[in-house]
Short mmCIF file of C-alpha atoms in Angstrom, two decimals:
data_model
loop_
_atom_site.label_atom_id
_atom_site.label_comp_id
_atom_site.label_asym_id
_atom_site.label_seq_id
_atom_site.Cartn_x
_atom_site.Cartn_y
_atom_site.Cartn_z
CA MET A 16 1.13 44.70 -18.54
CA ILE A 17 3.24 41.59 -18.95
CA ARG A 18 6.86 42.08 -17.78
CA ARG A 19 8.05 38.56 -17.06
CA ILE A 20 7.02 35.42 -18.88
CA LEU A 21 7.90 31.92 -17.67
CA LEU A 22 8.12 29.09 -20.17
CA GLY A 23 8.13 25.48 -19.05
CA TYR A 24 10.45 23.75 -21.47
CA ASP A 25 11.36 20.04 -21.83
CA GLY A 26 12.59 19.94 -25.41
CA SER A 27 9.48 18.09 -26.66
CA GLU A 28 7.58 19.08 -29.76
CA SER A 29 4.75 20.54 -27.69
CA SER A 30 7.17 22.65 -25.59
CA ASP A 31 8.68 23.90 -28.84
CA HIS A 32 5.28 25.15 -29.93
CA ALA A 33 5.00 26.81 -26.49
CA TYR A 34 8.47 28.36 -27.00
CA ARG A 35 7.43 30.01 -30.24
CA PHE A 36 4.28 31.40 -28.57
CA ALA A 37 6.18 32.64 -25.50
CA ALA A 38 8.92 34.26 -27.66
CA GLU A 39 6.28 36.06 -29.71
CA LEU A 40 4.58 37.23 -26.54
CA ALA A 41 7.89 38.42 -25.07
CA ARG A 42 8.70 40.42 -28.24
CA ARG A 43 5.26 42.06 -28.38
CA TYR A 44 5.29 43.09 -24.72
CA GLU A 45 9.10 43.64 -24.57
CA ALA A 46 9.05 41.30 -21.58
CA GLU A 47 11.77 39.09 -20.08
CA LEU A 48 11.46 35.47 -21.01
CA HIS A 49 12.39 33.03 -18.24
CA VAL A 50 12.81 29.41 -19.41
CA LEU A 51 12.69 26.69 -16.82
CA ALA A 52 13.60 23.04 -17.48
CA VAL A 53 12.81 20.51 -14.73
CA ALA A 54 14.77 17.31 -14.25
CA ARG A 55 12.26 14.94 -12.76
CA PRO A 56 13.20 12.07 -10.47
CA PRO A 57 11.16 8.87 -10.71
CA ASP A 58 7.82 9.10 -8.94
CA LEU A 59 8.58 5.91 -7.00
CA GLY A 60 12.36 5.87 -6.70
CA ASP A 61 15.02 3.84 -5.01
CA GLU A 62 18.69 3.81 -4.06
CA VAL A 63 21.44 4.72 -6.57
CA GLU A 64 19.08 4.71 -9.57
CA THR A 65 17.34 7.91 -8.42
CA GLU A 66 20.58 9.80 -8.16
CA ALA A 67 21.75 8.30 -11.48
CA LEU A 68 18.51 9.49 -13.11
CA ILE A 69 18.84 13.01 -11.68
CA GLU A 70 22.41 13.28 -12.91
CA HIS A 71 21.44 11.98 -16.34
CA SER A 72 18.45 14.37 -16.56
CA ARG A 73 20.61 17.33 -15.48
CA ARG A 74 23.18 16.61 -18.17
CA HIS A 75 20.41 16.17 -20.81
CA TYR A 76 18.68 19.47 -19.85
CA GLU A 77 21.89 21.42 -19.59
CA GLN A 78 22.77 20.45 -23.18
CA MET A 79 19.22 21.27 -24.27
CA LEU A 80 19.29 24.67 -22.58
CA ALA A 81 22.68 25.43 -24.12
CA LYS A 82 21.10 24.90 -27.61
CA LEU A 83 18.06 26.91 -26.65
CA ARG A 84 20.17 29.88 -25.50
CA ARG A 85 21.47 30.28 -29.05
CA ARG A 86 17.89 30.52 -30.30
CA LEU A 87 16.93 32.88 -27.49
CA SER A 88 19.70 35.29 -28.42
CA HIS A 89 18.07 35.71 -31.88
CA ASP A 90 14.42 35.64 -30.79
CA VAL A 91 14.14 37.49 -27.51
CA VAL A 92 15.69 40.67 -26.01
CA THR A 93 16.11 39.48 -22.44
CA ALA A 94 16.13 35.81 -21.48
CA HIS A 95 17.07 33.67 -18.50
CA THR A 96 17.35 29.87 -18.49
CA SER A 97 17.27 27.75 -15.36
CA LEU A 98 17.27 24.11 -14.42
CA ALA A 99 15.41 22.74 -11.41
CA VAL A 100 14.85 19.31 -10.01
CA GLY A 101 11.46 18.02 -8.94
CA HIS A 102 7.87 17.78 -10.16
CA PRO A 103 7.49 20.07 -13.19
CA ALA A 104 4.22 21.71 -12.10
CA GLU A 105 5.44 22.35 -8.59
CA GLN A 106 8.73 23.85 -9.78
CA LEU A 107 7.03 26.07 -12.32
CA VAL A 108 4.66 27.47 -9.76
CA ARG A 109 7.48 27.90 -7.21
CA TYR A 110 9.61 29.70 -9.77
CA ALA A 111 6.71 31.94 -10.78
CA GLU A 112 6.11 32.91 -7.14
CA GLN A 113 9.77 33.65 -6.48
CA HIS A 114 10.45 35.65 -9.62
CA GLY A 115 7.29 37.73 -9.85
CA ILE A 116 6.19 36.04 -13.12
CA ASP A 117 3.16 37.64 -14.78
CA HIS A 118 2.38 34.90 -17.28
CA ILE A 119 3.27 31.18 -17.56
CA VAL A 120 3.32 29.42 -20.87
CA VAL A 121 3.39 25.62 -21.04
CA GLY A 122 2.92 23.06 -23.83
CA HIS A 123 0.40 20.28 -23.60
CA ARG A 124 1.08 16.66 -24.36
CA GLY A 125 -0.49 13.39 -23.59
CA HIS A 126 0.31 11.54 -20.39
CA THR A 127 -0.19 7.92 -19.54
CA LEU A 128 -3.20 7.12 -17.34
CA PHE A 129 -0.80 6.21 -14.52
CA GLU A 130 1.04 9.52 -14.67
CA ARG A 131 -2.22 11.45 -14.63
CA TRP A 132 -3.44 9.37 -11.69
CA LEU A 133 -0.15 9.82 -9.79
CA ILE A 134 0.31 13.56 -10.08
CA GLY A 135 -1.99 14.79 -12.82
CA SER A 136 -1.25 16.63 -16.03
CA VAL A 137 1.47 19.28 -15.58
CA ALA A 138 -0.58 21.86 -17.45
CA ARG A 139 -3.67 21.22 -15.27
CA GLN A 140 -1.66 21.45 -12.05
CA VAL A 141 0.02 24.67 -13.14
CA ILE A 142 -3.40 26.16 -13.98
CA ALA A 143 -4.78 25.10 -10.62
CA HIS A 144 -1.96 26.61 -8.48
CA ALA A 145 -0.27 29.34 -10.57
CA PRO A 146 -0.18 32.84 -9.02
CA CYS A 147 -0.68 34.40 -12.51
CA ALA A 148 -2.26 33.87 -15.88
CA VAL A 149 -1.40 30.64 -17.67
CA THR A 150 -1.44 29.79 -21.37
CA VAL A 151 -1.49 26.15 -22.44
CA VAL A 152 -0.30 25.92 -26.04
CA ARG A 153 -1.84 23.07 -27.97
CA ARG A 154 -0.51 22.02 -31.33
CA VAL B 14 25.43 -24.98 -21.45
CA THR B 15 22.40 -24.51 -23.69
CA GLU B 16 20.24 -24.66 -20.63
CA ILE B 17 22.22 -21.90 -18.96
CA TRP B 18 22.01 -19.56 -21.98
CA THR B 19 18.26 -20.27 -22.27
CA GLN B 20 17.72 -19.38 -18.65
CA ALA B 21 19.96 -16.32 -18.92
CA ALA B 22 17.95 -15.19 -21.99
CA LEU B 23 14.71 -15.74 -20.10
CA TRP B 24 15.88 -13.73 -17.11
CA LEU B 25 17.23 -10.86 -19.21
CA GLY B 26 13.97 -10.88 -21.16
CA LEU B 27 12.15 -10.39 -17.90
CA ALA B 28 14.64 -7.67 -16.93
CA LEU B 29 13.97 -5.87 -20.21
CA LEU B 30 10.24 -6.15 -19.67
CA ALA B 31 10.64 -4.79 -16.13
CA THR B 32 12.75 -1.88 -17.38
CA LEU B 33 10.15 -0.98 -20.01
CA LEU B 34 7.44 -1.06 -17.34
CA SER B 35 9.51 1.10 -15.02
CA ILE B 36 9.96 3.68 -17.80
CA TRP B 37 6.26 3.62 -18.62
CA LEU B 38 5.13 3.81 -14.98
CA ARG B 39 7.95 6.16 -13.86
CA VAL B 40 8.91 3.84 -10.99
CA ALA B 41 12.25 2.47 -9.74
CA THR B 42 13.49 -0.40 -11.90
CA ALA B 43 14.09 -2.46 -8.76
CA LEU B 44 10.44 -2.19 -7.83
CA SER B 45 9.36 -3.21 -11.31
CA GLU B 46 11.82 -6.13 -11.33
CA ILE B 47 10.51 -7.49 -7.97
CA VAL B 48 6.93 -7.38 -9.26
CA VAL B 49 7.87 -8.93 -12.60
CA GLY B 50 9.80 -11.68 -10.81
CA THR B 51 6.83 -12.46 -8.62
CA ILE B 52 4.38 -12.57 -11.53
CA ALA B 53 6.77 -14.47 -13.75
CA GLN B 54 7.27 -17.19 -11.11
CA LEU B 55 3.50 -17.40 -10.69
CA VAL B 56 2.70 -17.58 -14.38
CA ILE B 57 5.72 -19.51 -15.72
CA GLY B 58 5.68 -21.75 -12.70
CA ALA B 59 2.03 -22.63 -13.21
CA ALA B 60 2.24 -22.99 -16.96
CA LEU B 61 5.62 -24.56 -17.58
CA GLY B 62 6.94 -25.61 -14.17
CA GLY B 63 9.07 -23.76 -11.63
CA ALA B 64 12.27 -25.33 -12.84
CA LEU B 65 12.31 -23.18 -15.95
CA LEU B 66 13.18 -20.04 -14.03
CA ALA B 67 15.66 -22.01 -11.88
CA GLY B 68 16.24 -19.22 -9.31
CA ASP B 69 18.50 -21.57 -7.30
CA ALA B 70 21.10 -22.12 -9.99
CA SER B 71 24.56 -21.32 -8.60
CA TRP B 72 25.55 -19.05 -11.48
CA LEU B 73 22.36 -17.08 -10.98
CA LYS B 74 22.88 -16.82 -7.26
CA PHE B 75 26.38 -15.45 -7.88
CA LEU B 76 25.10 -12.74 -10.28
CA ALA B 77 22.32 -11.84 -7.88
CA GLY B 78 24.61 -11.72 -4.86
CA ALA B 79 27.17 -9.65 -6.79
CA GLY B 80 24.35 -7.29 -7.73
CA ALA B 81 23.39 -6.77 -4.10
CA ILE B 82 27.03 -6.17 -3.08
CA VAL B 83 27.90 -3.63 -5.87
CA LEU B 84 24.59 -1.83 -5.44
CA THR B 85 25.19 -1.54 -1.70
CA PHE B 86 28.71 -0.26 -2.41
CA LEU B 87 27.39 2.39 -4.78
CA ALA B 88 24.70 3.42 -2.21
CA GLY B 89 27.46 3.89 0.40
CA ALA B 90 29.62 5.84 -2.06
CA GLU B 91 26.91 8.49 -2.45
CA LEU B 92 27.75 9.79 1.05
CA ASP B 93 29.09 13.30 1.24
CA PRO B 94 31.98 12.76 3.73
CA VAL B 95 32.58 16.48 4.29
CA VAL B 96 29.00 17.05 5.41
CA PHE B 97 29.04 13.86 7.40
CA LYS B 98 32.17 14.78 9.27
CA ARG B 99 30.75 18.24 10.12
CA GLN B 100 27.30 17.10 11.19
CA TRP B 101 27.95 13.59 12.48
CA LYS B 102 26.52 14.29 15.93
CA GLN B 103 23.14 15.55 14.78
CA ALA B 104 23.06 13.10 11.84
CA GLY B 105 23.96 10.25 14.13
CA ALA B 106 21.19 11.13 16.58
CA VAL B 107 18.50 11.55 13.86
CA GLY B 108 19.71 8.52 11.94
CA LEU B 109 19.74 6.23 14.98
CA VAL B 110 16.23 7.38 16.02
CA SER B 111 15.06 6.74 12.41
CA PHE B 112 16.56 3.26 12.66
CA ALA B 113 15.65 2.36 16.24
CA ALA B 114 11.96 3.40 16.16
CA PRO B 115 10.92 1.16 13.26
CA PHE B 116 13.45 -1.56 14.27
CA PHE B 117 12.07 -2.04 17.77
CA GLY B 118 8.49 -1.10 16.80
CA CYS B 119 8.22 -3.51 13.88
CA ALA B 120 10.07 -6.25 15.73
CA ALA B 121 7.54 -5.88 18.58
CA VAL B 122 4.61 -5.90 16.16
CA ALA B 123 5.96 -9.04 14.43
CA ARG B 124 6.59 -10.79 17.76
CA TYR B 125 3.48 -9.88 19.70
CA GLY B 126 1.04 -8.94 16.90
CA LEU B 127 1.89 -11.60 14.32
CA GLY B 128 3.33 -14.28 16.66
CA TRP B 129 6.60 -14.63 14.74
CA SER B 130 9.64 -16.21 16.35
CA VAL B 131 12.18 -14.00 18.11
CA ASP B 132 14.76 -14.15 15.29
CA ALA B 133 12.10 -13.67 12.60
CA SER B 134 10.80 -10.64 14.53
CA TRP B 135 14.27 -9.07 14.76
CA LEU B 136 14.69 -9.61 11.03
CA ALA B 137 11.36 -7.96 10.36
CA GLY B 138 12.57 -5.03 12.44
CA ILE B 139 15.72 -4.77 10.36
CA ALA B 140 13.93 -5.05 7.01
CA MET B 141 11.42 -2.37 7.95
CA SER B 142 13.92 0.07 9.48
CA THR B 143 15.57 1.14 6.23
CA THR B 144 15.41 4.47 4.51
CA SER B 145 15.96 5.19 0.82
CA VAL B 146 18.70 7.86 0.88
CA ALA B 147 18.25 8.60 -2.81
CA VAL B 148 14.54 9.29 -2.47
CA VAL B 149 15.18 11.73 0.42
CA TYR B 150 18.02 13.29 -1.64
CA ALA B 151 15.55 13.93 -4.48
CA VAL B 152 13.12 15.59 -2.02
CA MET B 153 15.91 17.78 -0.66
CA LEU B 154 16.77 18.90 -4.17
CA GLU B 155 13.13 19.68 -4.85
CA PHE B 156 12.84 21.93 -1.84
CA GLY B 157 16.28 23.36 -2.35
CA LEU B 158 17.09 22.05 1.14
CA ASN B 159 20.18 20.08 0.12
CA ARG B 160 22.33 23.20 0.77
CA THR B 161 20.89 23.88 4.24
CA ASP B 162 22.05 22.44 7.57
CA TYR B 163 18.65 20.82 7.94
CA GLY B 164 18.84 19.09 4.56
CA LYS B 165 22.43 17.99 5.00
CA THR B 166 21.73 16.62 8.47
CA VAL B 167 18.67 14.66 7.25
CA LEU B 168 20.62 13.27 4.29
CA ALA B 169 23.56 12.22 6.48
CA ALA B 170 21.10 10.76 8.92
CA CYS B 171 19.70 8.52 6.19
CA PHE B 172 23.15 7.06 5.75
CA VAL B 173 23.40 6.41 9.47
CA THR B 174 20.00 4.65 9.37
CA ASP B 175 21.09 2.40 6.57
CA LEU B 176 24.48 1.80 8.20
CA ALA B 177 22.69 0.71 11.40
CA THR B 178 20.54 -1.56 9.27
CA VAL B 179 23.46 -3.30 7.57
CA VAL B 180 25.39 -3.52 10.89
CA ALA B 181 22.32 -5.11 12.56
CA LEU B 182 21.96 -7.50 9.62
CA GLY B 183 25.67 -8.32 9.76
CA PHE B 184 25.93 -9.03 13.44
CA LEU B 185 22.50 -9.83 14.93
CA PHE B 186 22.32 -13.32 13.47
CA ALA B 187 26.05 -14.11 13.50
CA PRO B 188 27.42 -16.02 16.49
CA PHE B 189 30.18 -14.00 18.08
CA SER B 190 33.37 -16.08 17.69
CA ALA B 191 37.09 -15.85 16.80
CA ARG B 192 36.01 -15.54 13.19
CA THR B 193 34.05 -12.40 14.08
CA LEU B 194 37.20 -10.93 15.63
CA VAL B 195 39.22 -11.73 12.55
CA PHE B 196 36.58 -10.18 10.34
CA LEU B 197 36.47 -7.05 12.49
CA GLY B 198 40.29 -6.81 12.62
CA VAL B 199 40.83 -7.29 8.86
CA GLY B 200 37.84 -5.02 8.16
CA ALA B 201 39.21 -2.23 10.29
CA ALA B 202 42.59 -2.46 8.55
CA VAL B 203 41.02 -2.50 5.10
CA PHE B 204 38.67 0.40 5.80
CA PHE B 205 41.60 2.40 7.16
CA VAL B 206 43.96 1.58 4.26
CA LEU B 207 41.58 1.77 1.31
CA PRO B 208 40.94 5.58 1.36
CA TRP B 209 44.71 6.10 1.30
CA LEU B 210 45.65 3.37 -1.16
CA THR B 211 42.83 3.54 -3.71
CA PRO B 212 43.34 7.04 -5.17
CA ARG B 213 47.08 6.53 -5.38
CA PHE B 214 46.68 3.13 -7.05
CA PHE B 215 44.13 4.50 -9.53
CA ARG B 216 46.36 7.50 -10.34
CA ARG B 217 49.30 5.21 -11.00
CA PHE B 218 47.61 2.44 -13.02
CA GLY B 219 44.06 3.57 -13.77
CA GLY B 220 42.41 5.43 -16.63
CA ARG B 221 42.92 2.60 -19.17
CA PRO B 222 40.44 0.55 -21.22
CA SER B 223 41.30 -2.51 -19.15
CA GLU B 224 39.06 -1.13 -16.35
CA LEU B 225 41.55 -1.72 -13.61
CA GLU B 226 39.44 0.40 -11.22
CA ALA B 227 36.39 -1.90 -11.50
CA LYS B 228 38.50 -4.99 -11.04
CA PHE B 229 40.23 -3.52 -7.97
CA LEU B 230 36.94 -2.47 -6.35
CA MET B 231 35.27 -5.79 -7.01
CA LEU B 232 38.29 -7.60 -5.62
CA CYS B 233 37.87 -5.63 -2.39
CA LEU B 234 34.09 -6.15 -2.32
CA PHE B 235 34.18 -9.87 -3.07
CA GLY B 236 37.18 -10.43 -0.72
CA MET B 237 35.60 -8.68 2.21
CA GLY B 238 32.23 -10.36 1.29
CA ALA B 239 33.95 -13.73 1.50
CA LEU B 240 35.40 -12.87 4.90
CA ALA B 241 32.05 -11.64 6.15
CA SER B 242 30.39 -14.86 4.99
CA TRP B 243 33.16 -16.92 6.63
CA ALA B 244 32.41 -15.08 9.88
CA ASP B 245 28.67 -15.93 9.36
CA SER B 246 28.02 -12.23 8.73
CA GLU B 247 26.57 -10.62 5.60
CA ALA B 248 28.51 -9.49 2.54
CA VAL B 249 26.61 -6.23 2.11
CA LEU B 250 27.99 -4.96 5.44
CA PRO B 251 31.57 -4.51 4.28
CA ALA B 252 30.30 -3.36 0.88
CA TYR B 253 28.36 -0.48 2.40
CA LEU B 254 31.33 0.45 4.61
CA ILE B 255 33.80 0.31 1.71
CA GLY B 256 31.40 2.55 -0.21
CA MET B 257 31.31 5.00 2.66
CA VAL B 258 35.06 5.14 3.21
CA LEU B 259 35.67 5.59 -0.54
CA ALA B 260 32.91 8.12 -0.97
CA GLY B 261 35.43 10.99 -0.90
CA THR B 262 37.59 9.47 -3.63
CA VAL B 263 35.83 6.87 -5.79
CA GLY B 264 32.42 8.43 -5.10
CA LYS B 265 33.62 11.71 -6.63
CA ASP B 266 34.89 10.05 -9.82
CA HIS B 267 31.62 10.35 -11.72
CA GLU B 268 32.85 8.55 -14.81
CA LEU B 269 33.92 5.50 -12.81
CA VAL B 270 30.64 5.53 -10.84
CA ARG B 271 28.67 5.69 -14.14
CA ARG B 272 30.61 2.75 -15.50
CA LEU B 273 29.92 0.75 -12.33
CA ARG B 274 26.24 1.69 -12.56
CA THR B 275 26.14 0.34 -16.14
CA LEU B 276 27.56 -2.95 -14.95
CA THR B 277 25.22 -3.07 -11.96
CA PHE B 278 21.93 -2.05 -13.58
CA GLY B 279 22.69 -3.65 -16.94
CA LEU B 280 23.65 -7.13 -15.71
CA LEU B 281 23.73 -7.70 -11.96
CA THR B 282 20.75 -6.17 -10.13
CA PRO B 283 18.09 -7.52 -12.54
CA PHE B 284 19.10 -11.02 -11.40
CA TYR B 285 18.96 -9.91 -7.73
CA PHE B 286 15.60 -8.19 -7.73
CA ILE B 287 13.85 -10.64 -10.15
CA ARG B 288 15.11 -13.49 -7.97
CA ALA B 289 13.91 -11.69 -4.83
CA GLY B 290 10.46 -11.31 -6.48
CA SER B 291 10.38 -14.90 -7.78
CA LEU B 292 10.77 -16.18 -4.19
CA VAL B 293 7.59 -14.41 -3.06
CA SER B 294 4.67 -16.79 -2.68
CA VAL B 295 1.57 -15.11 -3.98
CA PRO B 296 -0.75 -17.83 -2.54
CA ALA B 297 0.86 -17.33 0.93
CA LEU B 298 0.39 -13.59 0.58
CA VAL B 299 -3.22 -13.87 -0.52
CA ALA B 300 -3.96 -16.35 2.28
CA ALA B 301 -2.65 -13.98 4.96
CA PRO B 302 -2.47 -10.41 3.69
CA ALA B 303 -2.78 -8.95 7.24
CA ALA B 304 0.91 -9.52 8.03
CA MET B 305 1.98 -7.38 5.12
CA LEU B 306 -0.48 -4.57 5.99
CA VAL B 307 0.39 -4.65 9.65
CA LEU B 308 4.16 -4.47 9.02
CA LEU B 309 3.72 -1.61 6.49
CA ALA B 310 1.49 0.35 8.86
CA ALA B 311 3.96 -0.27 11.72
CA LYS B 312 6.87 0.98 9.62
CA MET B 313 5.14 4.19 8.59
CA ALA B 314 3.83 4.84 12.08
CA THR B 315 7.22 4.28 13.80
CA LYS B 316 9.06 6.37 11.19
CA VAL B 317 6.57 9.22 11.78
CA VAL B 318 6.92 8.91 15.56
CA GLY B 319 10.70 8.81 15.36
CA VAL B 320 11.52 11.25 12.57
CA TYR B 321 8.74 13.88 12.44
CA PRO B 322 9.49 15.43 15.85
CA VAL B 323 13.17 15.64 14.97
CA THR B 324 12.51 17.41 11.69
CA ARG B 325 10.18 19.81 13.44
CA ARG B 326 12.74 20.48 16.12
CA TYR B 327 15.12 21.57 13.33
CA GLY B 328 12.48 24.15 12.41
CA ALA B 329 11.20 22.51 9.24
CA PRO B 330 7.74 23.78 8.25
CA ARG B 331 5.02 21.24 9.03
CA GLN B 332 4.38 20.35 5.39
CA GLU B 333 8.02 19.78 4.56
CA ALA B 334 8.65 17.94 7.81
CA GLY B 335 5.66 15.69 6.94
CA TYR B 336 6.87 15.23 3.37
CA THR B 337 10.42 14.42 4.46
CA THR B 338 9.21 11.99 7.11
CA LEU B 339 6.98 10.15 4.68
CA LEU B 340 9.82 9.87 2.16
CA MET B 341 12.13 8.59 4.92
CA SER B 342 9.65 5.74 5.27
CA THR B 343 10.55 4.45 1.80
CA GLY B 344 13.25 1.87 1.48
CA LEU B 345 13.38 -0.84 -1.13
CA THR B 346 16.96 -2.03 -1.60
CA PHE B 347 18.02 -2.69 2.00
CA GLY B 348 14.55 -3.98 2.92
CA THR B 349 14.71 -6.58 0.14
CA ILE B 350 18.32 -7.47 0.94
CA SER B 351 17.40 -8.04 4.64
CA ALA B 352 14.38 -10.15 3.75
CA LEU B 353 16.33 -12.31 1.33
CA PHE B 354 19.14 -12.72 3.89
CA GLY B 355 16.49 -13.99 6.36
CA LEU B 356 15.05 -16.45 3.83
CA SER B 357 18.43 -17.82 2.67
CA HIS B 358 19.70 -18.23 6.23
CA GLY B 359 16.53 -19.94 7.47
CA VAL B 360 15.60 -17.12 9.82
CA ILE B 361 12.14 -16.68 8.20
CA ASP B 362 10.00 -19.00 6.13
CA GLN B 363 8.60 -18.29 2.67
CA GLY B 364 5.28 -16.98 4.02
CA GLN B 365 7.07 -14.50 6.29
CA TYR B 366 9.45 -13.60 3.47
CA SER B 367 6.52 -12.92 1.11
CA ALA B 368 4.88 -10.67 3.71
CA LEU B 369 8.11 -8.80 4.37
CA VAL B 370 8.92 -8.22 0.65
CA ALA B 371 5.32 -7.14 0.04
CA ALA B 372 5.57 -4.72 2.93
CA VAL B 373 8.92 -3.43 1.65
CA VAL B 374 7.40 -2.94 -1.85
CA GLY B 375 4.43 -1.23 -0.17
CA SER B 376 6.85 1.04 1.75
CA ALA B 377 8.30 2.16 -1.57
CA VAL B 378 4.87 2.96 -2.97
CA VAL B 379 2.41 4.02 -0.28
CA PRO B 380 4.36 6.80 1.50
CA THR B 381 5.19 8.41 -1.82
CA LEU B 382 1.56 8.24 -2.96
CA ILE B 383 0.34 9.78 0.31
CA ALA B 384 3.07 12.46 0.15
CA ASN B 385 2.12 13.35 -3.42
CA ALA B 386 -1.58 13.30 -2.75
CA PHE B 387 -1.48 15.45 0.39
CA PHE B 388 1.64 17.54 0.05
CA LEU B 389 2.21 18.17 -3.69
CA PRO B 390 1.75 20.82 -4.83
CA ARG B 391 -0.65 22.05 -2.25
CA HIS B 392 2.17 22.75 0.20
CA LEU B 393 3.08 25.70 -2.02
CA LEU B 394 -0.16 27.42 -1.39
CA GLY B 395 -0.49 27.75 2.36
CA GLY B 396 3.25 27.28 2.97
CA ALA B 397 4.74 29.74 0.54
CA VAL B 398 5.39 32.26 3.27
CA PRO B 399 6.98 30.58 6.32
CA SER B 400 6.27 31.79 9.81
CA ALA B 401 9.18 33.32 11.79
CA GLY B 402 9.85 30.09 13.57
CA GLU B 403 9.95 28.15 10.35
CA ALA B 404 12.29 30.44 8.47
CA ASN B 405 15.50 28.82 9.77
CA ALA B 406 14.84 25.68 7.84
CA LEU B 407 14.70 27.47 4.55
CA PRO B 408 17.82 28.08 2.51
CA ALA B 409 19.25 31.55 2.01
CA GLU B 410 18.37 31.20 -1.66
CA VAL B 411 14.89 29.86 -1.18
CA GLY B 412 13.83 27.53 -3.92
CA ALA B 413 15.02 24.55 -5.80
CA VAL B 414 16.71 25.99 -8.84
CA ALA B 415 19.58 23.60 -9.29
CA ARG B 416 21.67 25.83 -11.54
CA ARG B 417 21.06 29.27 -12.92
CA VAL B 418 22.57 29.70 -16.36
CA PRO B 419 23.31 33.36 -17.10
#
């Protein structure tokens, strides 16, 4: 039985596909849908700029989540939206552990070679470490 | 004049390229600008002659110097004065250990391992003692530790470390004279008056398109910078202190801070970091890479020896203590500022400068890569349930959710 679904959302086209899949899943199972956006600091950061980037990302994601909440009120019975700071895969896994998530849904999009080398694909990392089932939605 | 505009266009072209690279590679723009500056000097210097970049032009030196001063001010203004006042004893102890261990350790390594002169060794110690507060802040947010006593103490300690760095830079190479006393006297008065005067002045005359706030702040920064230089000290010292004393007023005015960041990142710091990179001698670095590697290893080792036991004593789980310690080994801005101060004041030569800047760049990259490779996200697996002794370091609301939107 799926009671709580977690969606990793960054506003991209691929995460939008993942949203539609997760909303459908939540309706069918009458499950709660938790949406987590993650503001990501630079992988190799420095003074002032890192804080500026975190602030900028937070503002961006808060606006994005505000828009998403209007969609959620139409599409899903029970929904929660949250904003975290850090590496997306790590924060998704952490959130899933803390909130007893049964199923994680993430989109899949291309990464630069450097990003993959540095921390790996978000989807791959979530699959590797998630405490529950994971669906990666491809376009 | 045509020559100046051409050079300015060339430098801003390099800045734009560096910014694009930083976006693509997800690294700090400063890091990207230093590397671009180094490569540009190597390529343009070899192909078209070193004069084209003209890193010694006075207008360029002014923009670069102003960049270092305003950036340092903004770094100081990120301090949380309430937390600092509450935890200054612990933060002072941790911060001073975090400064002293690499300062003395790296200076000893430079003196006895690399055979540098006494002054050059002290400068190496200063350049390698820094900590990037912002990087540690990001880690604290990730772990949700920014609300705990542990997180707040470590963050405040990072400010103490950087303060110790700029104080050492400001006074270690300055002869103590009557000018020093004047600088200290005027500085003390200014640092005392500014937190009282600034908010009142801004309330009365600020909030207009004429950007009175920016002009006032830069007047204070350049004025105190001039006084520091007159006393043979370093302009970033008063800039950092002004930032710290105004953190509770100007630092909380997010709109003003954003406008200052635009000025700083958009115009000033590209000149500073590209210039810092352009002064690196790649041939010198290639001829003697050991100095860079030894200094980098010494910085990381001494930070671990100094900081790790303290974080453990506060009850941080091993993984998070290790992660925090590694991230406290990063430090690009103040490391570069210290190295460039040494080169421009004749304390170190270009070969030593190149080794120091390369080690500073390495300190911004290597600890993070190690931390990500060994601690992310594996720390979640074994470390999800803390032992009884480790629980104190975790926040009441465990996790890193920055804001829950109902």
